[in-house]
Amino acid sequence: MEELPYALLSHSGGSRGLPKHYESIVKQHFHIVYLDEFNNNKELYAPKVQALLLWWHLPVVTKELLESFPNLKVVSSSGAGVDHMDLKLISSYGIKVTNTPGVGNDATADMGMALMLASAKNVVEGHGISCSPDTKDFDFNWVGDDITEATLGIIGMGSIGYSIAQRSKAFRMRILYYNRNRRPVEEELAVGAEYCNTMADLLQQSDFVMVVVKLTPETHNLIGREQLQLMKSTATLINISRGQVIDQDALVDALKCGVIKSAALDVTHPEPLPRDHPLLKMKNLTLTPHIGIATDKTRRRVLEKVVLGAIGIIKGLPVTGMVDVL
């Protein structure tokens, strides 16, 4: 029987380590070495490790770590984003990089819809009022917003953005989108989406603005003071991409001064925010802890793709999810 190659992971369990009940997915193709185990016996494991498996960005890939493994062939990372890795550094050692684009599309799109609905329907505030020991009566003149037949502006019409459009069609929403490249007309017609030539046009018309872009130098602070000022004062901003895509200082001011009605975020920078961050004091903010793809089914599929990408590189097989290093 062929000896399985070795893969390094950061640690088992806890809030960021590989869940113990997921280990069997890795063990189908690899012997697992955790970082503490490696550090306690470097001479044994250093030449054996051929893959680094990053489970939610850990371990952090440094020059020192890369130089510890003379036979390392691949860094395989969970998630679609690669902004947590120095790709040029990794590539300089002749090491391939894989990730898991597309696996979490549906779960992330579901999260975008959940945030939009929760914000519009005052779900979090309503829960607090309903459970509060101080509540004696309900204010039936307190109202939320309609989703049905409202205008949704999607910034970033990739696969996740398109999945959101598909869901939004069921609410009879008017769907606008802004993207680097326009979608084929037949895809627009399938969801009833209208292309906007400028982001400003989308911002001015939308009741809900959903940000679904990759973090790049071009999208850093994509939504700043100027863009927030273009939005309706009754609009809600939703971010399911990366925290750095929005200027958080500008967002605090916009929420505080009524430039926009509310915001719903699954991502911030940093994560978590410092406990004294002014965003946490905003009553018109719905905030969740980056749980867009946090379902058991999706997480298992992500890990399977991480493992298959790594073992594919080691065996010289065709691999989907290869990351290009520019």
mmCIF file of C-alpha atoms in Angstrom:
data_model
loop_
_atom_site.group_PDB
_atom_site.id
_atom_site.type_symbol
_atom_site.label_atom_id
_atom_site.label_comp_id
_atom_site.label_asym_id
_atom_site.label_seq_id
_atom_site.Cartn_x
_atom_site.Cartn_y
_atom_site.Cartn_z
ATOM 1 C CA MET A 1 0.000 0.000 0.000
ATOM 2 C CA GLU A 2 1.312 3.418 -0.984
ATOM 3 C CA GLU A 3 2.525 5.543 1.920
ATOM 4 C CA LEU A 4 0.425 8.674 2.359
ATOM 5 C CA PRO A 5 2.218 12.033 2.144
ATOM 6 C CA TYR A 6 2.307 14.357 5.134
ATOM 7 C CA ALA A 7 0.374 17.613 5.453
ATOM 8 C CA LEU A 8 0.882 20.331 8.048
ATOM 9 C CA LEU A 9 -2.092 22.050 9.713
ATOM 10 C CA SER A 10 -1.997 24.651 12.463
ATOM 11 C CA HIS A 11 -3.862 22.892 15.277
ATOM 12 C CA SER A 12 -6.871 20.781 16.143
ATOM 13 C CA GLY A 13 -10.118 22.156 17.532
ATOM 14 C CA GLY A 14 -10.719 25.455 19.258
ATOM 15 C CA SER A 15 -12.174 28.471 17.496
ATOM 16 C CA ARG A 16 -9.825 28.359 14.476
ATOM 17 C CA GLY A 17 -8.313 24.888 14.375
ATOM 18 C CA LEU A 18 -9.473 21.954 12.270
ATOM 19 C CA PRO A 19 -12.538 20.367 13.927
ATOM 20 C CA LYS A 20 -11.728 16.902 15.200
ATOM 21 C CA HIS A 21 -14.679 15.385 13.346
ATOM 22 C CA TYR A 22 -13.302 16.722 10.034
ATOM 23 C CA GLU A 23 -9.944 14.963 10.373
ATOM 24 C CA SER A 24 -11.187 11.889 8.511
ATOM 25 C CA ILE A 25 -11.541 13.996 5.344
ATOM 26 C CA VAL A 26 -7.837 14.833 5.451
ATOM 27 C CA LYS A 27 -6.737 11.367 6.504
ATOM 28 C CA GLN A 28 -8.104 9.832 3.302
ATOM 29 C CA HIS A 29 -5.112 11.354 1.495
ATOM 30 C CA PHE A 30 -2.601 12.594 4.111
ATOM 31 C CA HIS A 31 -0.936 11.913 7.403
ATOM 32 C CA ILE A 32 -1.731 14.972 9.532
ATOM 33 C CA VAL A 33 1.024 16.835 11.375
ATOM 34 C CA TYR A 34 -0.046 19.719 13.580
ATOM 35 C CA LEU A 35 2.280 22.663 14.159
ATOM 36 C CA ASP A 36 3.081 21.870 17.806
ATOM 37 C CA GLU A 37 3.895 18.279 16.876
ATOM 38 C CA PHE A 38 6.154 19.525 14.074
ATOM 39 C CA ASN A 39 7.944 22.022 16.329
ATOM 40 C CA ASN A 40 8.647 19.246 18.849
ATOM 41 C CA ASN A 41 10.200 16.966 16.224
ATOM 42 C CA LYS A 42 11.378 19.018 13.250
ATOM 43 C CA GLU A 43 14.057 16.589 12.149
ATOM 44 C CA LEU A 44 11.487 13.836 11.670
ATOM 45 C CA TYR A 45 8.731 15.821 9.969
ATOM 46 C CA ALA A 46 10.520 18.565 8.000
ATOM 47 C CA PRO A 47 11.506 16.344 5.041
ATOM 48 C CA LYS A 48 8.164 14.524 5.033
ATOM 49 C CA VAL A 49 5.743 17.451 4.770
ATOM 50 C CA GLN A 50 4.669 18.088 1.178
ATOM 51 C CA ALA A 51 1.562 20.201 1.768
ATOM 52 C CA LEU A 52 0.476 23.091 3.963
ATOM 53 C CA LEU A 53 -3.279 23.027 4.471
ATOM 54 C CA LEU A 54 -4.581 26.403 5.589
ATOM 55 C CA TRP A 55 -7.795 26.099 7.561
ATOM 56 C CA TRP A 56 -9.174 29.646 7.702
ATOM 57 C CA HIS A 57 -5.812 31.280 7.098
ATOM 58 C CA LEU A 58 -3.800 29.235 9.607
ATOM 59 C CA PRO A 59 -0.929 28.578 9.810
ATOM 60 C CA VAL A 60 0.372 31.938 8.605
ATOM 61 C CA VAL A 61 2.724 31.285 5.694
ATOM 62 C CA THR A 62 6.015 33.015 6.448
ATOM 63 C CA LYS A 63 9.476 32.779 4.904
ATOM 64 C CA GLU A 64 10.648 30.904 7.994
ATOM 65 C CA LEU A 65 7.846 28.362 7.682
ATOM 66 C CA LEU A 66 8.449 27.793 3.977
ATOM 67 C CA GLU A 67 12.162 27.234 4.570
ATOM 68 C CA SER A 68 11.353 24.559 7.156
ATOM 69 C CA PHE A 69 10.119 22.127 4.496
ATOM 70 C CA PRO A 70 12.586 21.149 1.765
ATOM 71 C CA ASN A 71 10.017 18.992 -0.050
ATOM 72 C CA LEU A 72 6.988 21.271 0.202
ATOM 73 C CA LYS A 73 5.022 21.281 -3.052
ATOM 74 C CA VAL A 74 1.731 23.041 -2.346
ATOM 75 C CA VAL A 75 -0.076 25.502 -0.085
ATOM 76 C CA SER A 76 -3.802 24.742 -0.221
ATOM 77 C CA SER A 77 -6.056 27.331 1.363
ATOM 78 C CA SER A 78 -9.699 27.260 2.385
ATOM 79 C CA GLY A 79 -11.925 30.007 0.991
ATOM 80 C CA ALA A 80 -11.888 31.978 -2.221
ATOM 81 C CA GLY A 81 -9.840 34.940 -0.987
ATOM 82 C CA VAL A 82 -6.045 34.902 -1.157
ATOM 83 C CA ASP A 83 -5.346 38.303 0.396
ATOM 84 C CA HIS A 84 -3.985 36.567 3.536
ATOM 85 C CA MET A 85 -1.048 35.046 1.612
ATOM 86 C CA ASP A 86 2.136 36.480 0.111
ATOM 87 C CA LEU A 87 1.730 34.730 -3.243
ATOM 88 C CA LYS A 88 4.992 36.015 -4.693
ATOM 89 C CA LEU A 89 6.908 34.752 -1.680
ATOM 90 C CA ILE A 90 5.336 31.296 -1.920
ATOM 91 C CA SER A 91 5.856 31.134 -5.670
ATOM 92 C CA SER A 92 9.528 32.094 -5.307
ATOM 93 C CA TYR A 93 10.090 28.720 -3.643
ATOM 94 C CA GLY A 94 8.498 26.909 -6.584
ATOM 95 C CA ILE A 95 5.461 26.037 -4.496
ATOM 96 C CA LYS A 96 1.973 25.927 -6.011
ATOM 97 C CA VAL A 97 -1.078 27.538 -4.401
ATOM 98 C CA THR A 98 -4.653 26.296 -4.537
ATOM 99 C CA ASN A 99 -7.849 27.605 -2.985
ATOM 100 C CA THR A 100 -11.573 26.818 -3.019
ATOM 101 C CA PRO A 101 -13.459 29.332 -5.198
ATOM 102 C CA GLY A 102 -17.121 28.654 -5.791
ATOM 103 C CA VAL A 103 -17.648 26.139 -3.004
ATOM 104 C CA GLY A 104 -19.263 28.649 -0.676
ATOM 105 C CA ASN A 105 -21.263 30.596 -3.253
ATOM 106 C CA ASP A 106 -24.701 29.453 -2.161
ATOM 107 C CA ALA A 107 -23.996 29.782 1.545
ATOM 108 C CA THR A 108 -22.585 33.290 1.053
ATOM 109 C CA ALA A 109 -25.525 34.340 -1.113
ATOM 110 C CA ASP A 110 -27.878 33.010 1.562
ATOM 111 C CA MET A 111 -26.024 35.143 4.116
ATOM 112 C CA GLY A 112 -26.417 38.241 1.976
ATOM 113 C CA MET A 113 -30.151 37.659 1.790
ATOM 114 C CA ALA A 114 -30.316 36.951 5.533
ATOM 115 C CA LEU A 115 -28.582 40.235 6.347
ATOM 116 C CA MET A 116 -30.818 42.175 3.987
ATOM 117 C CA LEU A 117 -33.955 40.632 5.463
ATOM 118 C CA ALA A 118 -32.795 40.951 9.070
ATOM 119 C CA SER A 119 -31.923 44.617 8.625
ATOM 120 C CA ALA A 120 -35.094 45.495 6.728
ATOM 121 C CA LYS A 121 -37.388 43.626 9.129
ATOM 122 C CA ASN A 122 -35.633 44.713 12.363
ATOM 123 C CA VAL A 123 -35.115 41.077 13.315
ATOM 124 C CA VAL A 124 -32.264 41.629 15.784
ATOM 125 C CA GLU A 125 -33.888 44.638 17.463
ATOM 126 C CA GLY A 126 -37.221 42.854 17.530
ATOM 127 C CA HIS A 127 -35.704 39.839 19.220
ATOM 128 C CA GLY A 128 -34.191 42.085 21.882
ATOM 129 C CA ILE A 129 -37.497 43.822 22.556
ATOM 130 C CA SER A 130 -39.431 40.559 22.622
ATOM 131 C CA CYS A 131 -37.038 38.985 25.143
ATOM 132 C CA SER A 132 -36.359 42.041 27.307
ATOM 133 C CA PRO A 133 -37.630 41.833 30.913
ATOM 134 C CA ASP A 134 -38.492 45.530 30.613
ATOM 135 C CA THR A 135 -40.943 45.065 27.732
ATOM 136 C CA LYS A 136 -44.538 45.650 28.793
ATOM 137 C CA ASP A 137 -46.069 46.374 25.397
ATOM 138 C CA PHE A 138 -45.143 46.395 21.698
ATOM 139 C CA ASP A 139 -45.009 49.590 19.627
ATOM 140 C CA PHE A 140 -47.200 48.700 16.651
ATOM 141 C CA ASN A 141 -46.275 51.975 14.956
ATOM 142 C CA TRP A 142 -42.647 50.831 14.676
ATOM 143 C CA VAL A 143 -42.085 49.674 11.093
ATOM 144 C CA GLY A 144 -39.350 48.228 8.910
ATOM 145 C CA ASP A 145 -38.758 48.183 5.171
ATOM 146 C CA ASP A 146 -40.160 46.108 2.340
ATOM 147 C CA ILE A 147 -37.883 43.776 0.423
ATOM 148 C CA THR A 148 -40.522 42.834 -2.123
ATOM 149 C CA GLU A 149 -40.416 45.154 -5.152
ATOM 150 C CA ALA A 150 -37.573 47.216 -3.645
ATOM 151 C CA THR A 151 -34.475 48.043 -5.692
ATOM 152 C CA LEU A 152 -31.354 46.024 -4.993
ATOM 153 C CA GLY A 153 -27.995 47.181 -6.298
ATOM 154 C CA ILE A 154 -25.340 44.462 -6.506
ATOM 155 C CA ILE A 155 -21.742 45.643 -6.728
ATOM 156 C CA GLY A 156 -19.775 42.709 -8.100
ATOM 157 C CA MET A 157 -21.801 40.379 -10.327
ATOM 158 C CA GLY A 158 -19.599 37.327 -10.145
ATOM 159 C CA SER A 159 -20.941 33.921 -9.217
ATOM 160 C CA ILE A 160 -22.013 35.002 -5.720
ATOM 161 C CA GLY A 161 -23.558 38.227 -6.960
ATOM 162 C CA TYR A 162 -25.464 36.306 -9.592
ATOM 163 C CA SER A 163 -26.687 33.819 -6.975
ATOM 164 C CA ILE A 164 -28.016 36.764 -4.963
ATOM 165 C CA ALA A 165 -29.800 38.061 -8.054
ATOM 166 C CA GLN A 166 -31.429 34.668 -8.529
ATOM 167 C CA ARG A 167 -32.742 34.731 -4.978
ATOM 168 C CA SER A 168 -33.836 38.349 -5.202
ATOM 169 C CA LYS A 169 -35.916 37.666 -8.288
ATOM 170 C CA ALA A 170 -38.280 35.635 -6.082
ATOM 171 C CA PHE A 171 -38.936 38.838 -4.090
ATOM 172 C CA ARG A 172 -39.806 40.655 -7.319
ATOM 173 C CA MET A 173 -36.979 43.077 -6.662
ATOM 174 C CA ARG A 174 -35.688 45.443 -9.280
ATOM 175 C CA ILE A 175 -32.095 44.285 -9.657
ATOM 176 C CA LEU A 176 -29.312 46.625 -10.725
ATOM 177 C CA TYR A 177 -25.690 45.583 -10.951
ATOM 178 C CA TYR A 178 -22.292 47.109 -11.498
ATOM 179 C CA ASN A 179 -19.387 44.936 -12.578
ATOM 180 C CA ARG A 180 -16.094 45.269 -14.419
ATOM 181 C CA ASN A 181 -17.600 43.225 -17.225
ATOM 182 C CA ARG A 182 -21.212 43.115 -18.288
ATOM 183 C CA ARG A 183 -22.970 39.748 -18.080
ATOM 184 C CA PRO A 184 -24.365 38.174 -21.262
ATOM 185 C CA VAL A 185 -27.834 39.489 -22.093
ATOM 186 C CA GLU A 186 -29.426 36.062 -21.629
ATOM 187 C CA GLU A 187 -28.074 35.901 -18.069
ATOM 188 C CA GLU A 188 -29.428 39.370 -17.331
ATOM 189 C CA LEU A 189 -32.833 38.404 -18.663
ATOM 190 C CA ALA A 190 -32.878 35.201 -16.619
ATOM 191 C CA VAL A 191 -32.849 37.168 -13.358
ATOM 192 C CA GLY A 192 -34.218 40.475 -14.591
ATOM 193 C CA ALA A 193 -30.997 42.361 -13.886
ATOM 194 C CA GLU A 194 -30.130 45.780 -15.324
ATOM 195 C CA TYR A 195 -26.517 46.755 -15.939
ATOM 196 C CA CYS A 196 -25.309 50.140 -14.662
ATOM 197 C CA ASN A 197 -22.448 51.780 -16.530
ATOM 198 C CA THR A 198 -21.264 53.517 -13.361
ATOM 199 C CA MET A 199 -21.358 52.611 -9.698
ATOM 200 C CA ALA A 200 -22.718 56.079 -8.974
ATOM 201 C CA ASP A 201 -25.809 55.326 -11.043
ATOM 202 C CA LEU A 202 -26.431 52.166 -9.034
ATOM 203 C CA LEU A 203 -25.881 53.868 -5.673
ATOM 204 C CA GLN A 204 -28.315 56.667 -6.424
ATOM 205 C CA GLN A 205 -31.169 54.337 -7.333
ATOM 206 C CA SER A 206 -30.851 51.443 -4.872
ATOM 207 C CA ASP A 207 -32.822 50.819 -1.681
ATOM 208 C CA PHE A 208 -30.338 48.097 -0.745
ATOM 209 C CA VAL A 209 -26.703 48.007 -1.871
ATOM 210 C CA MET A 210 -24.975 44.609 -1.653
ATOM 211 C CA VAL A 211 -21.172 44.585 -1.948
ATOM 212 C CA VAL A 212 -19.832 41.286 -3.332
ATOM 213 C CA VAL A 213 -16.305 41.960 -4.640
ATOM 214 C CA LYS A 214 -12.869 40.457 -4.107
ATOM 215 C CA LEU A 215 -10.418 42.482 -2.057
ATOM 216 C CA THR A 216 -7.802 43.947 -4.402
ATOM 217 C CA PRO A 217 -5.882 47.219 -4.416
ATOM 218 C CA GLU A 218 -8.636 48.557 -6.715
ATOM 219 C CA THR A 219 -11.479 47.597 -4.354
ATOM 220 C CA HIS A 220 -9.821 48.752 -1.125
ATOM 221 C CA ASN A 221 -12.141 51.451 0.320
ATOM 222 C CA LEU A 222 -14.336 51.062 -2.741
ATOM 223 C CA ILE A 223 -17.201 52.471 -0.670
ATOM 224 C CA GLY A 224 -16.061 55.689 0.953
ATOM 225 C CA ARG A 225 -17.556 59.032 1.890
ATOM 226 C CA GLU A 226 -18.248 60.049 -1.689
ATOM 227 C CA GLN A 227 -20.066 56.818 -2.470
ATOM 228 C CA LEU A 228 -22.083 56.873 0.756
ATOM 229 C CA GLN A 229 -23.210 60.413 -0.005
ATOM 230 C CA LEU A 230 -24.603 59.193 -3.320
ATOM 231 C CA MET A 231 -26.866 56.649 -1.638
ATOM 232 C CA LYS A 232 -30.457 57.312 -0.610
ATOM 233 C CA SER A 233 -30.921 58.424 2.986
ATOM 234 C CA THR A 234 -33.367 55.495 3.277
ATOM 235 C CA ALA A 235 -30.898 52.937 1.889
ATOM 236 C CA THR A 236 -29.139 50.011 3.549
ATOM 237 C CA LEU A 237 -25.545 48.987 2.792
ATOM 238 C CA ILE A 238 -24.718 45.262 3.009
ATOM 239 C CA ASN A 239 -21.183 43.869 2.870
ATOM 240 C CA ILE A 240 -20.422 40.145 2.478
ATOM 241 C CA SER A 241 -17.018 40.536 0.801
ATOM 242 C CA ARG A 242 -14.129 41.886 2.911
ATOM 243 C CA GLY A 243 -14.076 44.558 5.590
ATOM 244 C CA GLN A 244 -11.429 46.658 3.824
ATOM 245 C CA VAL A 245 -13.776 47.229 0.891
ATOM 246 C CA ILE A 246 -15.636 49.814 2.977
ATOM 247 C CA ASP A 247 -14.112 52.875 4.641
ATOM 248 C CA GLN A 248 -15.317 52.097 8.165
ATOM 249 C CA ASP A 249 -14.701 55.606 9.494
ATOM 250 C CA ALA A 250 -16.849 57.008 6.701
ATOM 251 C CA LEU A 251 -19.511 54.399 7.423
ATOM 252 C CA VAL A 252 -19.644 55.347 11.107
ATOM 253 C CA ASP A 253 -20.238 58.984 10.159
ATOM 254 C CA ALA A 254 -22.851 58.032 7.563
ATOM 255 C CA LEU A 255 -24.791 55.928 10.062
ATOM 256 C CA LYS A 256 -24.485 58.512 12.803
ATOM 257 C CA CYS A 257 -25.566 61.450 10.645
ATOM 258 C CA GLY A 258 -28.352 59.732 8.690
ATOM 259 C CA VAL A 259 -26.543 59.801 5.348
ATOM 260 C CA ILE A 260 -27.850 56.237 4.975
ATOM 261 C CA LYS A 261 -30.491 54.480 7.032
ATOM 262 C CA SER A 262 -28.582 51.378 8.078
ATOM 263 C CA ALA A 263 -25.867 48.851 7.338
ATOM 264 C CA ALA A 264 -25.563 45.076 7.654
ATOM 265 C CA LEU A 265 -22.077 43.579 7.689
ATOM 266 C CA ASP A 266 -20.721 40.050 7.878
ATOM 267 C CA VAL A 267 -17.161 41.352 7.561
ATOM 268 C CA THR A 268 -15.077 44.082 9.195
ATOM 269 C CA HIS A 269 -11.435 45.041 9.499
ATOM 270 C CA PRO A 270 -10.016 43.805 11.774
ATOM 271 C CA GLU A 271 -12.067 40.800 12.863
ATOM 272 C CA PRO A 272 -13.240 41.080 15.527
ATOM 273 C CA LEU A 273 -13.315 44.845 15.865
ATOM 274 C CA PRO A 274 -11.777 46.354 18.999
ATOM 275 C CA ARG A 275 -14.462 46.416 21.650
ATOM 276 C CA ASP A 276 -14.406 50.208 21.788
ATOM 277 C CA HIS A 277 -14.799 50.631 18.004
ATOM 278 C CA PRO A 278 -17.485 53.229 17.198
ATOM 279 C CA LEU A 279 -19.218 50.882 14.727
ATOM 280 C CA LEU A 280 -20.239 48.688 17.660
ATOM 281 C CA LYS A 281 -22.191 51.587 19.134
ATOM 282 C CA MET A 282 -24.325 52.118 16.038
ATOM 283 C CA LYS A 283 -27.940 51.099 16.685
ATOM 284 C CA ASN A 284 -28.662 51.084 12.941
ATOM 285 C CA LEU A 285 -26.040 48.385 12.280
ATOM 286 C CA THR A 286 -26.547 44.620 12.016
ATOM 287 C CA LEU A 287 -23.241 42.819 12.483
ATOM 288 C CA THR A 288 -22.305 39.145 12.247
ATOM 289 C CA PRO A 289 -18.863 37.492 12.766
ATOM 290 C CA HIS A 290 -17.874 36.494 9.197
ATOM 291 C CA ILE A 291 -20.149 33.450 9.100
ATOM 292 C CA GLY A 292 -21.194 33.628 5.453
ATOM 293 C CA ILE A 293 -20.125 30.079 4.608
ATOM 294 C CA ALA A 294 -20.308 28.721 8.140
ATOM 295 C CA THR A 295 -22.523 25.706 7.534
ATOM 296 C CA ASP A 296 -21.427 22.142 8.193
ATOM 297 C CA LYS A 297 -22.195 21.021 4.645
ATOM 298 C CA THR A 298 -20.258 23.896 3.083
ATOM 299 C CA ARG A 299 -17.304 23.613 5.445
ATOM 300 C CA ARG A 300 -16.942 19.915 4.655
ATOM 301 C CA ARG A 301 -17.046 20.649 0.932
ATOM 302 C CA VAL A 302 -14.411 23.359 1.394
ATOM 303 C CA LEU A 303 -12.074 20.987 3.242
ATOM 304 C CA GLU A 304 -12.584 18.289 0.625
ATOM 305 C CA LYS A 305 -11.527 20.744 -2.076
ATOM 306 C CA VAL A 306 -8.525 21.888 -0.014
ATOM 307 C CA VAL A 307 -7.374 18.283 0.328
ATOM 308 C CA LEU A 308 -8.060 17.289 -3.284
ATOM 309 C CA GLY A 309 -6.255 20.387 -4.555
ATOM 310 C CA ALA A 310 -3.186 19.559 -2.484
ATOM 311 C CA ILE A 311 -3.029 15.860 -3.328
ATOM 312 C CA GLY A 312 -3.643 16.648 -6.991
ATOM 313 C CA ILE A 313 -0.581 18.888 -7.109
ATOM 314 C CA ILE A 314 1.549 16.273 -5.353
ATOM 315 C CA LYS A 315 0.457 13.550 -7.782
ATOM 316 C CA GLY A 316 0.718 15.767 -10.847
ATOM 317 C CA LEU A 317 -2.999 15.626 -11.628
ATOM 318 C CA PRO A 318 -5.153 18.410 -13.153
ATOM 319 C CA VAL A 319 -6.410 20.651 -10.351
ATOM 320 C CA THR A 320 -9.226 23.191 -10.242
ATOM 321 C CA GLY A 321 -8.687 26.142 -7.947
ATOM 322 C CA MET A 322 -5.107 26.861 -8.957
ATOM 323 C CA VAL A 323 -4.118 30.400 -7.957
ATOM 324 C CA ASP A 324 -2.284 32.457 -10.550
ATOM 325 C CA VAL A 325 0.631 34.493 -9.211
ATOM 326 C CA LEU A 326 0.891 37.693 -11.222
#
